[in-house]
Amino acid sequence: MSRRVALITGITGQDGSYLAEFLLEQGYKVYGMVRRASVEKFERINHIRNEIELVQGDLLDQFSLISILKKTRPDEVYNLAAQSFVPTSWEQPVLTSEFTAIGVTKLLESIRLVDRNIRFYQASSSEMFGKVRETPQNELTPFYPRSPYGVSKVYGHYITVNYRESYGLFAVAGILFNHESPRRGLEFVTRKVTDGVARIKLGLADELRLGNLDAKRDWGYAGDYVRAMWLMLQQPQPDDYVIATGETHSVRDLCKAAFSHVDLDWEKYVKVDKALLRPAEVDLLVGDASKAREQLGWEPTVSFEEMVRMMVDADLERIKSEENAGQ
């Protein structure tokens, strides 16, 4: 029996790297699509570079997508590529919409033209709920996005549904709530906190500047969430699923957990900076993943506290090794 083949866009990101590891463990041949860049950023996948194959392409260049699909002949395509940092979406709204919205259409259209048997996963986002209409949020909760990123994700979500219903593609969307890990980008608040805690603990910083401490999120572990992506593509029928822990924590809770892990009082170091507040805030996101539990058999395995400790420990280790290398 030949190995199943998967193509991951956004393989160099947090989710892409965890998904690539998971698929390799399942025995897949894994291809990762990367954009041509003068500086390669492969640190998240360096440990598996010899086990995966990278192909050059761009979500905005449909010809490159068609060429990659013809070359790699994937059974499954996971679209994780996007301009995914919400604050940047206000600075670059057009670019965000091109990658995060139109790019999805180009990829779906390429699949329709090359091989309609390919199973497609679209990374939808809890940011689509934005100014929430109900709590908790499930697959039927109306969307009210509050950022260009959220608006773009709504388009990507519905165009996926549209191609499923119009062309019979096996196309699914995972509405993933916030998921974090030591591989999260330093610009995201969870990683900004754990990196800041590590620097303060090691005497390299004396304060941590944050925006809205009252914003509440449903934070899970990225390694758990990529397993849900795969499970969605193994089902007999395509459908959309909310993936979440069902628990909510504020940024203040995050600070308490991270600082207490290294025996520090967070209130001595955290400073609120109004310049870091969003133009339109999303105050509360918490997901109802009961459909995923029942139909996919998916459950989160890492708690919020465990995840925060894992991230703080990883940042402590990384900064110490950087300091040693510098000396």
mmCIF file of C-alpha atoms in Angstrom:
data_model
loop_
_atom_site.group_PDB
_atom_site.id
_atom_site.type_symbol
_atom_site.label_atom_id
_atom_site.label_comp_id
_atom_site.label_asym_id
_atom_site.label_seq_id
_atom_site.Cartn_x
_atom_site.Cartn_y
_atom_site.Cartn_z
ATOM 1 C CA MET A 1 0.000 0.000 0.000
ATOM 2 C CA SER A 2 1.449 3.374 -1.041
ATOM 3 C CA ARG A 3 2.003 6.078 1.547
ATOM 4 C CA ARG A 4 -0.613 8.758 1.820
ATOM 5 C CA VAL A 5 0.596 12.171 0.709
ATOM 6 C CA ALA A 6 -0.164 15.475 2.425
ATOM 7 C CA LEU A 7 0.601 19.035 1.324
ATOM 8 C CA ILE A 8 0.768 21.717 4.040
ATOM 9 C CA THR A 9 0.746 25.428 3.261
ATOM 10 C CA GLY A 10 2.197 27.460 6.122
ATOM 11 C CA ILE A 11 4.420 24.539 7.173
ATOM 12 C CA THR A 12 7.014 26.864 8.732
ATOM 13 C CA GLY A 13 4.468 28.241 11.220
ATOM 14 C CA GLN A 14 3.495 26.921 14.637
ATOM 15 C CA ASP A 15 0.608 24.745 13.433
ATOM 16 C CA GLY A 16 2.365 23.647 10.257
ATOM 17 C CA SER A 17 5.364 22.312 12.160
ATOM 18 C CA TYR A 18 3.247 20.366 14.670
ATOM 19 C CA LEU A 19 1.013 19.021 11.892
ATOM 20 C CA ALA A 20 4.037 17.900 9.851
ATOM 21 C CA GLU A 21 5.379 15.997 12.880
ATOM 22 C CA PHE A 22 1.999 14.379 13.478
ATOM 23 C CA LEU A 23 1.536 13.312 9.843
ATOM 24 C CA LEU A 24 5.046 11.838 9.725
ATOM 25 C CA GLU A 25 4.126 9.766 12.778
ATOM 26 C CA GLN A 26 1.059 8.530 10.855
ATOM 27 C CA GLY A 27 3.328 7.391 8.001
ATOM 28 C CA TYR A 28 2.566 10.165 5.496
ATOM 29 C CA LYS A 29 4.822 11.577 2.807
ATOM 30 C CA VAL A 30 4.753 15.283 3.730
ATOM 31 C CA TYR A 31 5.254 18.213 1.363
ATOM 32 C CA GLY A 32 5.387 21.781 2.644
ATOM 33 C CA MET A 33 4.730 24.831 0.498
ATOM 34 C CA VAL A 34 7.023 27.773 1.204
ATOM 35 C CA ARG A 35 7.316 31.206 -0.376
ATOM 36 C CA ARG A 36 10.567 32.288 -1.932
ATOM 37 C CA ALA A 37 12.374 34.569 0.531
ATOM 38 C CA SER A 38 15.885 36.000 0.769
ATOM 39 C CA VAL A 39 16.025 34.910 4.407
ATOM 40 C CA GLU A 40 14.738 31.410 5.154
ATOM 41 C CA LYS A 41 12.908 30.950 8.454
ATOM 42 C CA PHE A 42 12.837 27.216 9.021
ATOM 43 C CA GLU A 43 13.665 27.065 12.751
ATOM 44 C CA ARG A 44 10.349 25.381 13.615
ATOM 45 C CA ILE A 45 10.933 22.546 11.122
ATOM 46 C CA ASN A 46 14.740 22.215 11.171
ATOM 47 C CA HIS A 47 14.510 18.992 13.208
ATOM 48 C CA ILE A 48 12.390 17.315 10.486
ATOM 49 C CA ARG A 49 13.889 18.907 7.345
ATOM 50 C CA ASN A 50 15.322 15.561 6.245
ATOM 51 C CA GLU A 51 11.910 13.877 6.538
ATOM 52 C CA ILE A 52 9.794 16.365 4.572
ATOM 53 C CA GLU A 53 10.047 17.905 1.113
ATOM 54 C CA LEU A 54 9.641 21.637 0.591
ATOM 55 C CA VAL A 55 8.159 23.045 -2.624
ATOM 56 C CA GLN A 56 8.090 26.694 -3.643
ATOM 57 C CA GLY A 57 4.760 28.347 -4.253
ATOM 58 C CA ASP A 58 2.533 31.261 -3.303
ATOM 59 C CA LEU A 59 -1.171 31.459 -2.447
ATOM 60 C CA LEU A 60 -1.428 34.537 -4.685
ATOM 61 C CA ASP A 61 0.065 32.737 -7.707
ATOM 62 C CA GLN A 62 -2.505 30.232 -8.932
ATOM 63 C CA PHE A 63 -0.202 28.770 -11.581
ATOM 64 C CA SER A 64 2.292 27.804 -8.854
ATOM 65 C CA LEU A 65 -0.520 26.127 -6.881
ATOM 66 C CA ILE A 66 -1.655 24.092 -9.892
ATOM 67 C CA SER A 67 1.952 23.092 -10.612
ATOM 68 C CA ILE A 68 2.523 21.976 -6.999
ATOM 69 C CA LEU A 69 -0.682 19.895 -6.940
ATOM 70 C CA LYS A 70 0.291 18.190 -10.201
ATOM 71 C CA LYS A 71 3.822 17.532 -8.958
ATOM 72 C CA THR A 72 3.020 16.276 -5.432
ATOM 73 C CA ARG A 73 -0.345 14.546 -6.074
ATOM 74 C CA PRO A 74 -1.540 14.929 -2.468
ATOM 75 C CA ASP A 75 -4.397 12.973 -0.900
ATOM 76 C CA GLU A 76 -4.879 15.775 1.617
ATOM 77 C CA VAL A 77 -4.175 19.534 1.534
ATOM 78 C CA TYR A 78 -4.015 21.539 4.767
ATOM 79 C CA ASN A 79 -4.251 25.292 4.187
ATOM 80 C CA LEU A 80 -2.594 26.881 7.217
ATOM 81 C CA ALA A 81 -0.938 29.794 5.390
ATOM 82 C CA ALA A 82 -2.290 33.276 6.175
ATOM 83 C CA GLN A 83 -1.353 36.705 7.441
ATOM 84 C CA SER A 84 -2.340 35.565 10.903
ATOM 85 C CA PHE A 85 -1.391 38.370 13.312
ATOM 86 C CA VAL A 86 -4.525 40.389 14.080
ATOM 87 C CA PRO A 87 -2.861 43.804 14.819
ATOM 88 C CA THR A 88 -0.979 43.628 11.489
ATOM 89 C CA SER A 89 -4.295 43.205 9.674
ATOM 90 C CA TRP A 90 -5.145 46.852 10.480
ATOM 91 C CA GLU A 91 -1.746 47.977 9.178
ATOM 92 C CA GLN A 92 -1.977 45.797 6.038
ATOM 93 C CA PRO A 93 -5.688 45.101 5.436
ATOM 94 C CA VAL A 94 -5.391 44.569 1.665
ATOM 95 C CA LEU A 95 -2.488 42.131 1.935
ATOM 96 C CA THR A 96 -4.301 40.299 4.749
ATOM 97 C CA SER A 97 -7.418 39.888 2.618
ATOM 98 C CA GLU A 98 -5.418 38.716 -0.396
ATOM 99 C CA PHE A 99 -3.651 35.925 1.488
ATOM 100 C CA THR A 100 -6.273 35.029 4.081
ATOM 101 C CA ALA A 101 -9.351 35.291 1.817
ATOM 102 C CA ILE A 102 -8.562 35.266 -1.923
ATOM 103 C CA GLY A 103 -5.688 32.803 -1.441
ATOM 104 C CA VAL A 104 -8.183 30.211 -0.179
ATOM 105 C CA THR A 105 -10.241 30.578 -3.360
ATOM 106 C CA LYS A 106 -7.172 30.158 -5.556
ATOM 107 C CA LEU A 107 -6.195 26.978 -3.721
ATOM 108 C CA LEU A 108 -9.723 25.517 -3.861
ATOM 109 C CA GLU A 109 -10.029 26.377 -7.540
ATOM 110 C CA SER A 110 -6.668 24.712 -8.205
ATOM 111 C CA ILE A 111 -7.888 21.544 -6.447
ATOM 112 C CA ARG A 112 -11.104 21.625 -8.504
ATOM 113 C CA LEU A 113 -9.078 21.828 -11.714
ATOM 114 C CA VAL A 114 -6.376 19.262 -10.848
ATOM 115 C CA ASP A 115 -8.066 16.563 -8.732
ATOM 116 C CA ARG A 116 -11.464 16.777 -7.057
ATOM 117 C CA ASN A 117 -10.655 13.737 -4.896
ATOM 118 C CA ILE A 118 -8.167 15.748 -2.820
ATOM 119 C CA ARG A 119 -9.411 16.302 0.730
ATOM 120 C CA PHE A 120 -9.034 19.944 1.812
ATOM 121 C CA TYR A 121 -8.705 21.473 5.276
ATOM 122 C CA GLN A 122 -9.185 25.213 5.795
ATOM 123 C CA ALA A 123 -7.906 26.870 8.962
ATOM 124 C CA SER A 124 -10.846 28.990 10.114
ATOM 125 C CA SER A 125 -10.591 31.039 13.302
ATOM 126 C CA SER A 126 -12.498 31.989 16.441
ATOM 127 C CA GLU A 127 -11.751 35.614 15.458
ATOM 128 C CA MET A 128 -14.651 35.205 13.008
ATOM 129 C CA PHE A 129 -17.033 35.360 15.999
ATOM 130 C CA GLY A 130 -15.563 38.708 17.091
ATOM 131 C CA LYS A 131 -18.287 40.613 18.914
ATOM 132 C CA VAL A 132 -19.952 37.406 20.010
ATOM 133 C CA ARG A 133 -23.714 36.857 19.671
ATOM 134 C CA GLU A 134 -23.783 34.003 22.201
ATOM 135 C CA THR A 135 -21.517 32.281 24.704
ATOM 136 C CA PRO A 136 -20.084 29.722 24.271
ATOM 137 C CA GLN A 137 -19.662 29.794 20.499
ATOM 138 C CA ASN A 138 -20.428 26.733 18.363
ATOM 139 C CA GLU A 139 -20.679 25.879 14.650
ATOM 140 C CA LEU A 140 -24.047 27.668 14.330
ATOM 141 C CA THR A 141 -23.110 30.897 16.159
ATOM 142 C CA PRO A 142 -23.360 33.902 13.770
ATOM 143 C CA PHE A 143 -20.095 35.615 12.831
ATOM 144 C CA TYR A 144 -19.381 39.267 13.689
ATOM 145 C CA PRO A 145 -15.650 39.778 12.923
ATOM 146 C CA ARG A 146 -13.900 42.792 14.467
ATOM 147 C CA SER A 147 -10.692 43.011 12.427
ATOM 148 C CA PRO A 148 -9.630 42.778 8.775
ATOM 149 C CA TYR A 149 -8.134 39.391 9.717
ATOM 150 C CA GLY A 150 -11.461 38.155 11.114
ATOM 151 C CA VAL A 151 -13.359 39.425 8.050
ATOM 152 C CA SER A 152 -10.885 37.670 5.739
ATOM 153 C CA LYS A 153 -11.235 34.431 7.686
ATOM 154 C CA VAL A 154 -15.043 34.585 7.313
ATOM 155 C CA TYR A 155 -14.613 34.796 3.546
ATOM 156 C CA GLY A 156 -12.144 31.874 3.570
ATOM 157 C CA HIS A 157 -14.579 29.867 5.697
ATOM 158 C CA TYR A 158 -17.624 30.425 3.484
ATOM 159 C CA ILE A 159 -15.769 29.930 0.195
ATOM 160 C CA THR A 160 -14.700 26.517 1.580
ATOM 161 C CA VAL A 161 -18.324 25.676 2.383
ATOM 162 C CA ASN A 162 -19.331 26.980 -1.055
ATOM 163 C CA TYR A 163 -16.877 24.741 -2.943
ATOM 164 C CA ARG A 164 -18.036 21.747 -0.880
ATOM 165 C CA GLU A 165 -21.677 22.405 -1.708
ATOM 166 C CA SER A 166 -21.163 23.563 -5.312
ATOM 167 C CA TYR A 167 -18.574 21.073 -6.560
ATOM 168 C CA GLY A 168 -18.797 18.172 -4.120
ATOM 169 C CA LEU A 169 -15.249 18.675 -2.842
ATOM 170 C CA PHE A 170 -14.303 17.048 0.462
ATOM 171 C CA ALA A 171 -13.597 20.456 1.984
ATOM 172 C CA VAL A 172 -13.774 21.096 5.734
ATOM 173 C CA ALA A 173 -13.134 24.082 7.969
ATOM 174 C CA GLY A 174 -11.795 23.855 11.496
ATOM 175 C CA ILE A 175 -12.915 26.820 13.583
ATOM 176 C CA LEU A 176 -9.948 26.753 15.953
ATOM 177 C CA PHE A 177 -9.897 28.860 19.078
ATOM 178 C CA ASN A 178 -6.559 30.256 20.310
ATOM 179 C CA HIS A 179 -3.903 27.584 20.528
ATOM 180 C CA GLU A 180 -0.398 28.190 21.784
ATOM 181 C CA SER A 181 2.953 26.466 22.308
ATOM 182 C CA PRO A 182 6.677 27.200 22.666
ATOM 183 C CA ARG A 183 6.660 27.641 18.857
ATOM 184 C CA ARG A 184 4.151 30.510 18.947
ATOM 185 C CA GLY A 185 5.443 33.729 17.378
ATOM 186 C CA LEU A 186 6.919 36.264 19.805
ATOM 187 C CA GLU A 187 4.393 38.899 18.669
ATOM 188 C CA PHE A 188 1.430 36.946 20.107
ATOM 189 C CA VAL A 189 0.394 37.833 23.656
ATOM 190 C CA THR A 190 0.923 34.368 25.188
ATOM 191 C CA ARG A 191 4.479 34.142 23.889
ATOM 192 C CA LYS A 192 5.125 37.815 24.653
ATOM 193 C CA VAL A 193 4.226 37.041 28.279
ATOM 194 C CA THR A 194 6.269 33.835 28.632
ATOM 195 C CA ASP A 195 9.297 35.384 26.898
ATOM 196 C CA GLY A 196 8.960 38.483 29.111
ATOM 197 C CA VAL A 197 8.717 36.361 32.265
ATOM 198 C CA ALA A 198 11.858 34.444 31.285
ATOM 199 C CA ARG A 199 13.793 37.671 30.611
ATOM 200 C CA ILE A 200 12.697 39.222 33.911
ATOM 201 C CA LYS A 201 13.568 36.041 35.820
ATOM 202 C CA LEU A 202 17.037 35.997 34.222
ATOM 203 C CA GLY A 203 17.620 39.694 35.024
ATOM 204 C CA LEU A 204 17.503 40.814 31.389
ATOM 205 C CA ALA A 205 14.352 42.955 31.719
ATOM 206 C CA ASP A 206 12.477 44.694 34.532
ATOM 207 C CA GLU A 207 8.972 45.157 33.087
ATOM 208 C CA LEU A 208 6.430 43.698 30.659
ATOM 209 C CA ARG A 209 4.176 46.078 28.717
ATOM 210 C CA LEU A 210 0.750 44.730 27.679
ATOM 211 C CA GLY A 211 -2.572 46.050 26.360
ATOM 212 C CA ASN A 212 -5.987 44.836 27.547
ATOM 213 C CA LEU A 213 -5.518 42.594 30.604
ATOM 214 C CA ASP A 214 -9.257 41.832 30.728
ATOM 215 C CA ALA A 215 -9.513 40.236 27.251
ATOM 216 C CA LYS A 216 -10.586 36.621 27.710
ATOM 217 C CA ARG A 217 -9.662 33.739 25.438
ATOM 218 C CA ASP A 218 -10.126 30.007 25.167
ATOM 219 C CA TRP A 219 -6.462 28.932 25.022
ATOM 220 C CA GLY A 220 -5.439 25.383 24.104
ATOM 221 C CA TYR A 221 -2.240 23.569 23.105
ATOM 222 C CA ALA A 222 -1.328 23.608 19.403
ATOM 223 C CA GLY A 223 -0.129 19.997 19.459
ATOM 224 C CA ASP A 224 -3.650 18.918 20.450
ATOM 225 C CA TYR A 225 -5.327 21.058 17.796
ATOM 226 C CA VAL A 226 -3.422 19.727 14.761
ATOM 227 C CA ARG A 227 -4.675 16.227 15.636
ATOM 228 C CA ALA A 228 -8.225 17.587 15.220
ATOM 229 C CA MET A 229 -7.366 18.872 11.723
ATOM 230 C CA TRP A 230 -6.324 15.385 10.650
ATOM 231 C CA LEU A 231 -9.366 13.753 12.241
ATOM 232 C CA MET A 232 -11.679 16.021 10.218
ATOM 233 C CA LEU A 233 -10.231 14.684 6.966
ATOM 234 C CA GLN A 234 -10.662 11.048 8.053
ATOM 235 C CA GLN A 235 -14.457 11.284 8.394
ATOM 236 C CA PRO A 236 -16.919 9.705 5.919
ATOM 237 C CA GLN A 237 -18.519 13.113 5.210
ATOM 238 C CA PRO A 238 -17.004 16.629 5.162
ATOM 239 C CA ASP A 239 -18.194 19.024 7.858
ATOM 240 C CA ASP A 240 -17.035 21.991 9.936
ATOM 241 C CA TYR A 241 -16.002 21.800 13.595
ATOM 242 C CA VAL A 242 -15.246 24.142 16.480
ATOM 243 C CA ILE A 243 -12.038 23.103 18.273
ATOM 244 C CA ALA A 244 -11.681 24.572 21.764
ATOM 245 C CA THR A 245 -11.147 23.697 25.426
ATOM 246 C CA GLY A 246 -14.402 25.252 26.652
ATOM 247 C CA GLU A 247 -12.474 27.151 29.352
ATOM 248 C CA THR A 248 -11.797 30.866 29.358
ATOM 249 C CA HIS A 249 -8.846 32.738 30.855
ATOM 250 C CA SER A 250 -7.983 36.439 30.830
ATOM 251 C CA VAL A 251 -4.627 37.945 29.924
ATOM 252 C CA ARG A 252 -4.396 38.715 33.662
ATOM 253 C CA ASP A 253 -4.794 34.957 34.400
ATOM 254 C CA LEU A 254 -2.061 34.260 31.864
ATOM 255 C CA CYS A 255 0.295 36.678 33.637
ATOM 256 C CA LYS A 256 -0.458 35.178 37.049
ATOM 257 C CA ALA A 257 0.222 31.631 35.830
ATOM 258 C CA ALA A 258 3.442 32.533 34.016
ATOM 259 C CA PHE A 259 4.993 34.682 36.753
ATOM 260 C CA SER A 260 4.003 32.324 39.564
ATOM 261 C CA HIS A 261 5.765 29.456 37.755
ATOM 262 C CA VAL A 262 9.076 31.277 38.397
ATOM 263 C CA ASP A 263 8.039 32.529 41.877
ATOM 264 C CA LEU A 264 7.506 36.163 40.894
ATOM 265 C CA ASP A 265 4.608 38.553 41.618
ATOM 266 C CA TRP A 266 3.204 39.597 38.240
ATOM 267 C CA GLU A 267 1.803 42.894 39.522
ATOM 268 C CA LYS A 268 5.320 44.196 40.195
ATOM 269 C CA TYR A 269 6.349 43.856 36.561
ATOM 270 C CA VAL A 270 3.317 44.177 34.250
ATOM 271 C CA LYS A 271 2.548 47.674 32.920
ATOM 272 C CA VAL A 272 -0.547 48.497 30.831
ATOM 273 C CA ASP A 273 0.356 50.393 27.640
ATOM 274 C CA LYS A 274 -2.621 52.036 25.887
ATOM 275 C CA ALA A 275 -0.691 52.040 22.614
ATOM 276 C CA LEU A 276 -1.104 48.245 22.583
ATOM 277 C CA LEU A 277 -4.924 48.329 22.672
ATOM 278 C CA ARG A 278 -6.763 47.199 19.517
ATOM 279 C CA PRO A 279 -8.985 49.664 17.570
ATOM 280 C CA ALA A 280 -11.885 47.214 18.050
ATOM 281 C CA GLU A 281 -11.437 44.714 20.865
ATOM 282 C CA VAL A 282 -12.741 41.171 21.007
ATOM 283 C CA ASP A 283 -13.527 40.801 24.698
ATOM 284 C CA LEU A 284 -14.593 37.194 25.188
ATOM 285 C CA LEU A 285 -14.102 34.052 23.125
ATOM 286 C CA VAL A 286 -14.928 30.591 24.476
ATOM 287 C CA GLY A 287 -15.767 27.599 22.321
ATOM 288 C CA ASP A 288 -18.200 24.713 22.519
ATOM 289 C CA ALA A 289 -16.381 21.716 20.985
ATOM 290 C CA SER A 290 -19.034 19.125 21.856
ATOM 291 C CA LYS A 291 -19.572 18.264 18.166
ATOM 292 C CA ALA A 292 -15.850 17.505 17.749
ATOM 293 C CA ARG A 293 -15.873 15.413 20.924
ATOM 294 C CA GLU A 294 -18.871 13.389 19.760
ATOM 295 C CA GLN A 295 -18.109 12.987 16.054
ATOM 296 C CA LEU A 296 -14.294 13.072 15.946
ATOM 297 C CA GLY A 297 -13.558 11.608 19.378
ATOM 298 C CA TRP A 298 -11.261 14.593 19.977
ATOM 299 C CA GLU A 299 -10.296 15.829 23.434
ATOM 300 C CA PRO A 300 -7.618 18.322 24.541
ATOM 301 C CA THR A 301 -4.852 16.639 26.567
ATOM 302 C CA VAL A 302 -2.813 19.632 27.823
ATOM 303 C CA SER A 303 -4.317 22.068 30.357
ATOM 304 C CA PHE A 304 -3.930 25.849 30.261
ATOM 305 C CA GLU A 305 -1.585 25.796 33.270
ATOM 306 C CA GLU A 306 0.541 22.984 31.810
ATOM 307 C CA MET A 307 0.833 24.832 28.513
ATOM 308 C CA VAL A 308 1.914 28.099 30.187
ATOM 309 C CA ARG A 309 4.558 26.280 32.261
ATOM 310 C CA MET A 310 5.800 24.493 29.137
ATOM 311 C CA MET A 311 6.159 27.818 27.310
ATOM 312 C CA VAL A 312 7.937 29.582 30.208
ATOM 313 C CA ASP A 313 10.387 26.669 30.585
ATOM 314 C CA ALA A 314 11.124 26.656 26.847
ATOM 315 C CA ASP A 315 11.767 30.414 26.809
ATOM 316 C CA LEU A 316 14.047 30.173 29.862
ATOM 317 C CA GLU A 317 16.045 27.451 28.140
ATOM 318 C CA ARG A 318 16.210 29.312 24.816
ATOM 319 C CA ILE A 319 17.326 32.625 26.360
ATOM 320 C CA LYS A 320 19.964 30.934 28.521
ATOM 321 C CA SER A 321 21.429 29.165 25.475
ATOM 322 C CA GLU A 322 21.381 32.443 23.487
ATOM 323 C CA GLU A 323 23.201 34.198 26.348
ATOM 324 C CA ASN A 324 25.788 31.388 26.553
ATOM 325 C CA ALA A 325 26.303 31.483 22.783
ATOM 326 C CA GLY A 326 26.756 35.253 22.925
ATOM 327 C CA GLN A 327 29.445 34.960 25.596
#
